[in-house]
Amino acid sequence: MLIVAVVVVTVAAGVSLGLLATGDNGASAGSEQRRSAPGLSEAASPSAPRQAPTPTPSPTRSYPLSTAPRTIPAVTSHTAARGPGWRPVKGERVVVNDKGLADEGRLIAGELGLTYAGEKDDVRAGDVRLTLKGDEGADPESYSMTVSGGRVTISGPGEAGVFYGTRTLKQEVHDGGTAPEGVVRDAPAKPVRGFMLDIARKYFTADWIEDRVRELGDLKFNQLGLHFSDDQGFRIESTSHPEIVSQQHLTKAQVKKIVELAESRHITVVPEIDSPGHLGAVIAAHPDLQLRNVNGVATRGAVDISKPESAEIVDDLLNEYAGLFPGNQWHLGGDEYQALVVSNPEASYPQLATAAREAYGSQGTVADLATGWLNDRAATVRAHDRTPRAWNDGFFRNTSVQPDKDIQVAYWTGKEIGARVPLEYLREGRKVINYNDEFLYYVLGEPQTFVYPTGERIYEQWTPRVLRGTTAVPATYDDQILGGSFAVWCDLANSQTQAQVADGIRMPLRATVQKLWDAGEPKLSWAEFKALADRLD
């Protein structure tokens, strides 16, 4: 009876010790103890030699599987893993494998309180390593981020992708957060993710614009449009035509600083000098260029495109600013030329009709002449290796002169006279950028039928295929839609202050980039998305 009791106590002790030691894989060391229980019974017999007890391993901490990071925009995929994740600790390093990543490395190091250590091959605890990897044909804006072993590695085929990885990391650890263990693989759905600002009708300070550049960079936008010439003002210093520049304007030095800041965030600044309409500031200094109708009445904002001097001054400006804006994109405008909103342009503007016939034969029209103007301006910026774009109502039906094939369509409205439905452009094979005024136009003062767009409506109802109104074009055309741009227009400039504009566009910008980065249905509800934005700001 005594011997049996000893055996029971010993086995029970072995089982309880084994249950205490649990590894990361969930397997209990007690399973080994239980398999050796018969041996312990034999050892308890008087005839068996006494053996030393087997050491029990110390308990190992077990982590639950990580959850995907919550960021704006959401990451494309996350492979979960077990581990503590990563948090920045002052003095730990950011290292790179290529000097081309120095700017990205210095930026994230400064933001997280780390030390930028440059190009290093050694591995230390707590490191953030930025890596360029050769991956021919991969999206240069894609990246992967691995959090493992107390370190972070962000790699991508291009500097832009690595930069976006640092933006994800910055959001993950915001306000004491932890970058979750595992692997993020991420890439944008659309290559154009833009924000356009009308600085012609309303002067915005350089500091305010720089703040927006930083905001856009953290949200993974990659284009900033500057509409700086219109009837109300011309807002950037000019050496070729200083007489047209408004009193309140940005100097070239200020613009250069904005452009450099944008480049450091992988944002291309897209300039726009709208023509042949919306040139009131130029006309104010050159009234002889203003378009007049058959009765001699001036046409607001429009230059007379039958006059060679009109083309010369616009080309002077395009050539001048090509040196200030080094990006590969240029917006030519082309919208709302008032000669083409009357019932009979040829009768109303006989000088334009004459010029059209001289240029394109007896059947030439004012629409042909305007199309030729657009093509000529496209040729001017193309000589500087720029890809041109123009507003959709600068493309006309039934013209003998066709817009150049490489001019991208900035589709904003179906409300203008002669506006064509999006499918007409898509069926022609044109590339289209979505500026849908139903969702993406923030027009100061809400004139006409405009209302301030909400982030909630964009988040729940808009996609890049919703080019006009609220109806999406067929998915077969998705690849021709390069992306989209949220736009601020300052029709009633004093309706809001700069601070009010920044506050008003905050959630619409976040909703827009979410829909441009991730092609899928958002996983968060609007309330959850807004709460996330509030936490990350």
XYZ file of C-alpha atoms in Angstrom:
537
model
C 0.000 0.000 0.000
C 2.839 2.415 0.835
C 4.693 1.742 -2.400
C 1.582 2.397 -4.530
C 0.972 5.730 -2.825
C 4.520 6.888 -3.568
C 4.104 6.065 -7.262
C 0.887 8.106 -7.555
C 2.417 11.195 -5.905
C 5.518 11.074 -8.109
C 3.541 10.806 -11.379
C 1.228 13.587 -10.329
C 4.210 15.805 -9.541
C 5.705 15.054 -12.960
C 2.495 16.022 -14.734
C 2.070 19.274 -12.835
C 5.657 20.350 -13.539
C 5.236 19.583 -17.223
C 2.075 21.685 -17.506
C 3.945 24.711 -16.138
C 6.429 24.752 -19.043
C 4.665 25.730 -22.273
C 6.576 26.753 -25.411
C 5.578 29.166 -28.183
C 4.190 26.310 -30.246
C 1.728 25.433 -27.531
C 3.302 21.967 -26.932
C 3.710 21.136 -23.245
C 6.960 19.794 -21.822
C 4.659 17.697 -19.651
C 4.070 15.378 -22.606
C 7.625 14.112 -22.237
C 7.134 13.692 -18.496
C 3.962 11.716 -19.017
C 5.653 9.346 -21.473
C 8.329 8.556 -18.868
C 5.833 7.801 -16.106
C 6.249 4.003 -16.353
C 9.979 4.445 -15.779
C 9.257 6.403 -12.637
C 7.131 3.500 -11.366
C 10.034 1.120 -11.893
C 12.392 3.508 -10.152
C 10.123 3.410 -7.149
C 10.665 -0.321 -6.679
C 13.185 -1.284 -3.983
C 15.311 -3.216 -6.498
C 15.785 -0.291 -8.989
C 18.774 2.065 -8.566
C 17.848 5.633 -7.478
C 18.242 8.224 -10.302
C 18.676 12.002 -10.143
C 15.493 13.963 -11.075
C 15.310 15.346 -14.662
C 15.644 19.189 -14.747
C 12.440 20.992 -15.758
C 12.825 23.771 -18.417
C 11.896 27.318 -17.424
C 8.553 28.577 -18.744
C 8.722 30.406 -22.125
C 6.415 33.362 -22.832
C 3.781 32.636 -25.473
C 2.477 35.444 -27.782
C -0.847 35.385 -29.570
C -0.879 35.706 -33.348
C -0.459 39.330 -34.347
C -3.264 41.311 -35.936
C -2.975 43.413 -39.080
C -1.908 47.020 -38.564
C -4.586 49.685 -38.794
C -3.350 52.453 -41.057
C -4.656 55.005 -43.561
C -4.678 53.845 -46.257
C -5.080 50.230 -45.164
C -2.258 47.850 -46.064
C -2.935 45.329 -48.817
C -1.986 42.223 -46.820
C -0.455 41.165 -43.527
C 0.864 37.722 -42.629
C 0.454 37.228 -38.897
C 3.167 35.839 -36.615
C 3.840 35.357 -32.929
C 6.133 37.790 -31.228
C 6.345 41.041 -29.288
C 6.389 43.331 -32.333
C 8.560 46.446 -32.412
C 8.586 49.825 -30.747
C 11.118 52.617 -31.237
C 13.689 53.054 -28.478
C 15.825 56.169 -28.387
C 19.338 55.479 -29.617
C 18.463 52.480 -31.758
C 19.397 52.662 -35.419
C 17.980 53.201 -38.859
C 20.339 51.657 -41.427
C 20.183 51.397 -45.216
C 21.729 49.183 -47.874
C 21.906 51.931 -50.511
C 22.853 55.605 -50.295
C 19.771 56.390 -52.379
C 17.695 55.714 -49.261
C 19.495 58.267 -47.116
C 16.633 60.781 -47.262
C 14.060 58.166 -46.293
C 16.315 56.902 -43.522
C 17.004 60.315 -42.038
C 13.337 61.258 -42.152
C 11.981 58.203 -40.328
C 14.874 58.293 -37.837
C 14.075 61.882 -36.934
C 10.343 61.190 -36.683
C 10.783 58.193 -34.355
C 13.686 59.498 -32.257
C 16.165 56.982 -33.671
C 19.740 57.395 -34.873
C 20.423 57.399 -38.595
C 23.540 55.244 -39.024
C 23.818 55.171 -42.833
C 24.920 52.121 -44.809
C 25.651 49.211 -42.459
C 25.901 45.448 -42.878
C 25.897 44.425 -39.214
C 22.710 43.545 -37.376
C 21.723 44.964 -34.012
C 18.722 44.618 -31.781
C 16.071 47.227 -32.475
C 17.309 48.078 -35.985
C 15.093 49.498 -38.702
C 16.684 48.451 -41.995
C 15.693 50.035 -45.317
C 16.584 48.009 -48.383
C 16.397 48.409 -52.137
C 16.029 45.051 -53.838
C 16.277 44.289 -57.512
C 12.881 43.142 -58.733
C 12.536 43.921 -62.418
C 8.996 44.680 -63.455
C 7.714 45.163 -59.904
C 5.678 48.227 -58.977
C 8.240 50.791 -57.726
C 5.642 51.965 -55.193
C 5.295 48.512 -53.644
C 7.102 47.384 -50.502
C 7.262 44.680 -47.875
C 7.843 45.189 -44.171
C 8.966 42.383 -41.882
C 8.776 42.742 -38.109
C 10.652 39.878 -36.455
C 13.233 39.277 -33.754
C 12.920 42.793 -32.379
C 13.837 44.381 -35.729
C 12.104 45.894 -38.748
C 13.098 45.447 -42.386
C 11.417 47.534 -45.084
C 12.312 46.605 -48.645
C 11.092 47.542 -52.087
C 12.145 47.770 -55.736
C 12.121 51.585 -55.622
C 12.749 54.414 -53.193
C 9.074 55.403 -53.300
C 7.944 52.001 -52.074
C 10.458 52.011 -49.224
C 9.244 55.495 -48.279
C 5.657 54.247 -48.131
C 6.816 51.448 -45.869
C 8.219 54.035 -43.466
C 4.837 55.797 -43.519
C 3.160 52.563 -42.492
C 5.673 52.078 -39.689
C 5.194 55.650 -38.497
C 1.447 55.146 -38.216
C 1.808 51.759 -36.493
C 3.917 53.154 -33.649
C 2.081 56.479 -33.383
C 1.352 57.563 -29.829
C 3.079 54.569 -28.210
C 1.740 51.904 -30.547
C 3.522 48.713 -31.572
C 4.349 47.523 -35.070
C 2.845 44.019 -35.106
C 4.964 40.941 -35.680
C 4.712 39.515 -39.175
C 4.999 40.621 -42.782
C 3.177 43.442 -44.562
C 3.035 43.296 -48.365
C 1.604 46.440 -49.849
C 1.133 48.270 -53.148
C -1.281 50.903 -54.473
C -4.222 50.048 -56.684
C -3.820 53.273 -58.693
C -0.641 55.077 -59.823
C -2.185 58.587 -59.583
C -3.250 59.701 -56.103
C -3.592 63.441 -56.238
C -4.627 66.625 -54.483
C -5.162 69.802 -56.524
C -5.100 73.287 -55.015
C -6.391 76.472 -56.639
C -3.910 79.134 -55.542
C -4.914 81.506 -58.358
C -8.257 82.620 -56.936
C -7.054 82.504 -53.317
C -3.523 83.086 -52.088
C -2.227 80.313 -49.839
C 0.991 80.815 -47.912
C 4.039 78.698 -48.631
C 3.974 77.379 -45.061
C 0.382 76.196 -45.448
C 1.202 74.410 -48.690
C 4.250 72.776 -47.095
C 2.055 71.489 -44.265
C -0.247 69.921 -46.849
C 2.748 68.298 -48.562
C 3.739 66.632 -45.286
C 0.159 65.496 -44.730
C -0.100 64.137 -48.268
C 3.190 62.278 -47.926
C 2.125 60.528 -44.744
C -1.080 59.448 -46.498
C 0.797 58.080 -49.546
C -0.524 60.638 -52.049
C 1.908 61.122 -54.917
C 0.738 64.236 -56.796
C 0.109 67.858 -55.823
C -1.571 69.967 -58.497
C -1.085 73.747 -58.391
C -3.574 75.771 -60.435
C -1.768 79.128 -60.247
C -3.175 81.137 -63.152
C -6.772 82.262 -63.600
C -8.954 85.335 -64.033
C -8.479 86.404 -60.402
C -4.712 86.108 -60.155
C -1.357 84.820 -61.312
C 0.417 83.629 -58.185
C 4.011 82.662 -58.997
C 6.888 85.024 -59.703
C 7.749 85.323 -63.413
C 10.865 86.628 -65.100
C 9.550 86.323 -68.660
C 6.349 88.264 -67.926
C 6.577 89.987 -64.536
C 3.745 92.313 -65.534
C 1.125 89.583 -65.114
C 2.053 88.540 -61.555
C -0.390 89.362 -58.743
C 0.734 91.384 -55.745
C 0.227 88.385 -53.474
C 2.272 85.581 -54.962
C 4.819 82.886 -54.224
C 8.416 83.598 -55.075
C 10.333 81.092 -57.125
C 12.476 80.382 -54.087
C 9.353 79.462 -52.114
C 8.093 77.261 -54.926
C 11.473 75.566 -55.220
C 11.339 74.743 -51.514
C 7.821 73.321 -51.885
C 8.917 71.223 -54.868
C 11.967 69.895 -53.007
C 9.873 69.019 -49.959
C 7.396 67.256 -52.240
C 10.176 65.308 -53.949
C 11.444 64.126 -50.557
C 7.946 62.679 -50.001
C 7.820 61.192 -53.527
C 5.149 63.681 -54.567
C 5.193 65.167 -58.075
C 4.038 68.784 -58.285
C 1.805 69.166 -61.352
C 1.580 72.813 -62.511
C -1.388 74.178 -64.411
C -1.548 77.313 -66.543
C -5.081 77.031 -67.879
C -5.598 78.228 -71.453
C -7.084 79.496 -73.728
C -9.740 80.355 -71.128
C -9.184 81.401 -67.512
C -6.422 83.844 -68.494
C -7.913 86.994 -67.008
C -4.761 87.873 -65.065
C -2.707 87.724 -68.273
C -5.329 89.730 -70.171
C -5.328 92.432 -67.489
C -1.733 93.216 -68.464
C -2.299 92.520 -72.187
C -5.843 93.704 -73.042
C -5.087 93.505 -76.764
C -5.132 89.704 -76.462
C -8.691 89.520 -75.139
C -11.239 87.709 -77.261
C -14.104 89.895 -78.519
C -17.264 88.810 -80.277
C -18.740 90.087 -83.509
C -20.165 93.104 -81.662
C -16.838 93.970 -80.042
C -17.914 92.776 -76.600
C -15.061 91.328 -74.538
C -15.298 87.658 -73.567
C -14.273 87.169 -69.968
C -11.043 85.297 -69.349
C -10.549 84.179 -72.958
C -7.643 85.078 -75.213
C -8.094 85.431 -78.947
C -6.478 82.263 -80.308
C -6.453 83.668 -83.824
C -3.666 86.011 -82.720
C -0.119 84.514 -82.717
C 0.789 86.722 -79.746
C -1.663 84.779 -77.551
C 0.213 81.537 -78.185
C 3.577 83.233 -77.761
C 2.891 84.535 -74.243
C 1.458 81.223 -73.037
C 4.410 79.293 -74.479
C 6.812 81.761 -72.849
C 5.261 80.889 -69.486
C 5.177 77.140 -70.125
C 8.860 77.172 -71.081
C 9.811 79.335 -68.122
C 8.089 77.197 -65.495
C 9.343 73.920 -66.928
C 12.582 74.722 -65.131
C 10.809 75.347 -61.839
C 8.671 72.195 -61.872
C 10.913 69.230 -62.747
C 8.213 66.551 -62.540
C 7.065 64.641 -65.596
C 3.436 65.866 -65.583
C 1.779 69.069 -66.840
C -1.838 70.238 -66.778
C -2.800 72.356 -69.795
C -6.324 73.247 -68.666
C -8.321 73.689 -71.869
C -11.738 74.007 -70.195
C -14.533 76.545 -70.481
C -13.304 78.458 -73.506
C -16.246 80.832 -73.788
C -16.178 81.022 -77.578
C -17.458 77.445 -77.594
C -20.374 77.834 -75.181
C -22.476 79.921 -77.582
C -24.920 78.409 -80.055
C -22.988 79.451 -83.186
C -19.277 80.053 -82.485
C -18.459 80.757 -86.141
C -21.063 83.548 -86.368
C -20.283 84.978 -82.934
C -16.491 84.994 -83.449
C -15.823 85.440 -87.172
C -12.099 86.043 -86.659
C -11.809 82.579 -85.099
C -13.812 81.027 -87.922
C -11.521 82.646 -90.489
C -8.398 81.411 -88.700
C -9.863 77.894 -88.517
C -10.549 77.766 -92.249
C -7.075 79.086 -93.025
C -5.484 76.426 -90.842
C -7.710 73.426 -91.568
C -9.536 74.059 -94.824
C -12.983 75.235 -95.742
C -14.649 72.939 -93.208
C -12.493 74.096 -90.293
C -14.419 75.116 -87.171
C -13.725 77.077 -83.995
C -13.629 73.719 -82.147
C -10.900 72.592 -84.577
C -8.960 75.775 -83.838
C -9.261 75.230 -80.070
C -8.149 71.613 -80.486
C -5.144 72.769 -82.495
C -4.325 75.217 -79.690
C -4.395 72.371 -77.164
C -2.126 70.214 -79.345
C 0.343 73.068 -79.792
C 0.585 73.641 -76.039
C 1.002 69.891 -75.551
C 3.922 70.001 -77.976
C 5.495 72.813 -75.933
C 5.479 70.826 -72.672
C 6.293 67.558 -74.438
C 9.574 69.159 -75.525
C 10.389 69.279 -71.796
C 9.566 65.559 -71.392
C 6.232 66.253 -69.742
C 3.080 64.185 -70.131
C 0.172 66.566 -70.790
C -3.343 66.408 -69.398
C -6.411 68.593 -69.999
C -9.919 68.969 -68.606
C -12.496 66.788 -70.314
C -14.483 69.738 -71.692
C -11.395 70.762 -73.663
C -12.003 67.711 -75.890
C -14.717 68.339 -78.474
C -17.059 66.133 -80.498
C -17.055 65.923 -84.277
C -13.852 67.824 -84.957
C -11.645 67.175 -87.940
C -8.638 67.928 -85.718
C -8.184 65.291 -82.990
C -6.471 65.902 -79.644
C -3.065 64.219 -79.438
C -3.357 60.662 -78.165
C -0.986 61.176 -75.228
C -3.063 63.995 -73.683
C -4.661 62.473 -70.614
C -8.267 63.332 -69.753
C -8.842 65.036 -66.407
C -12.517 64.168 -66.129
C -14.386 66.525 -63.813
C -17.893 67.174 -65.075
C -20.819 66.270 -67.232
C -22.505 69.628 -66.671
C -20.707 71.762 -69.238
C -22.114 72.409 -72.720
C -20.794 69.749 -75.046
C -19.394 67.606 -72.233
C -18.972 63.995 -73.285
C -19.663 60.933 -71.169
C -16.597 59.129 -69.797
C -17.108 56.089 -72.011
C -16.418 58.186 -75.116
C -12.873 58.851 -73.931
C -12.336 55.319 -72.677
C -13.511 53.764 -75.931
C -10.954 55.933 -77.741
C -8.296 54.276 -75.586
C -7.466 57.429 -73.628
C -6.022 57.455 -70.147
C -8.324 59.162 -67.662
C -7.804 60.746 -64.230
C -10.869 61.015 -62.004
C -11.703 64.522 -60.667
C -15.462 63.799 -60.352
C -17.032 67.083 -59.194
C -19.892 65.158 -57.586
C -17.514 63.770 -54.936
C -14.065 65.342 -55.218
C -14.681 69.086 -55.657
C -14.345 71.281 -52.566
C -15.553 74.655 -53.895
C -15.255 77.532 -51.431
C -18.577 79.181 -50.697
C -20.549 76.339 -52.344
C -21.614 78.346 -55.428
C -24.083 77.076 -58.029
C -24.995 73.508 -57.063
C -21.767 72.608 -55.270
C -21.760 71.367 -51.681
C -18.717 70.580 -49.589
C -17.880 66.891 -50.067
C -17.748 64.627 -47.046
C -15.270 61.893 -46.350
C -18.136 59.578 -45.471
C -19.757 59.906 -48.892
C -16.454 59.350 -50.695
C -15.658 56.366 -48.469
C -19.034 54.696 -48.923
C -20.060 55.598 -52.484
C -17.112 56.658 -54.667
C -14.549 54.522 -56.483
C -12.073 55.489 -59.224
C -14.520 54.056 -61.787
C -17.205 56.534 -60.713
C -16.067 59.212 -63.152
C -19.294 61.151 -63.643
C -22.237 61.452 -61.297
C -22.644 58.364 -59.148
C -22.469 55.572 -61.739
C -19.338 53.500 -62.303
C -18.042 52.702 -65.764
C -17.557 48.984 -66.594
C -14.654 47.238 -64.889
C -13.128 46.414 -68.282
C -11.885 50.024 -68.425
C -10.304 49.998 -64.980
C -6.719 49.937 -66.263
C -7.307 53.102 -68.321
C -8.334 55.014 -65.202
C -4.975 56.065 -63.774
C -6.382 57.238 -60.465
C -7.967 60.368 -59.101
C -7.487 63.758 -57.530
C -9.326 65.630 -54.809
C -9.562 69.314 -55.719
C -9.959 72.584 -53.816
C -11.413 75.434 -55.886
C -11.616 78.963 -54.503
C -14.519 80.497 -56.411
C -15.588 82.530 -53.362
C -12.130 82.951 -51.916
C -13.044 84.639 -48.636
C -15.628 82.040 -47.642
C -13.065 80.103 -45.629
C -9.703 80.759 -44.038
C -6.694 78.553 -44.730
C -7.257 76.802 -41.398
C -10.890 76.118 -42.261
C -9.894 74.674 -45.621
C -7.347 72.372 -43.956
C -9.980 71.181 -41.487
C -12.661 70.802 -44.152
C -10.566 68.618 -46.453
C -9.026 66.472 -43.715
C -11.408 63.504 -43.829
C -12.181 63.761 -47.575
C -8.450 63.424 -48.283
C -8.205 60.324 -46.115
C -11.248 58.729 -47.679
C -10.007 59.524 -51.198
C -6.595 57.948 -50.729
C -8.116 54.873 -49.096
C -10.166 54.270 -52.254
C -7.185 54.946 -54.549
C -4.740 52.726 -52.641
C -6.981 49.744 -51.901
C -9.247 48.480 -54.696
C -11.310 46.324 -52.346
C -14.279 47.151 -50.175
C -13.050 48.888 -46.987
C -12.931 46.517 -44.042
C -13.695 49.250 -41.515
C -17.035 50.980 -41.152
C -17.012 54.746 -41.629
C -17.254 55.257 -37.852
C -14.251 52.967 -37.335
C -12.304 54.682 -40.136
C -12.962 58.127 -38.682
C -11.992 56.971 -35.199
C -8.750 55.592 -36.645
C -8.031 58.908 -38.373
C -8.643 60.769 -35.112
C -6.260 58.449 -33.274
C -3.506 58.770 -35.881
C -3.615 62.587 -36.110
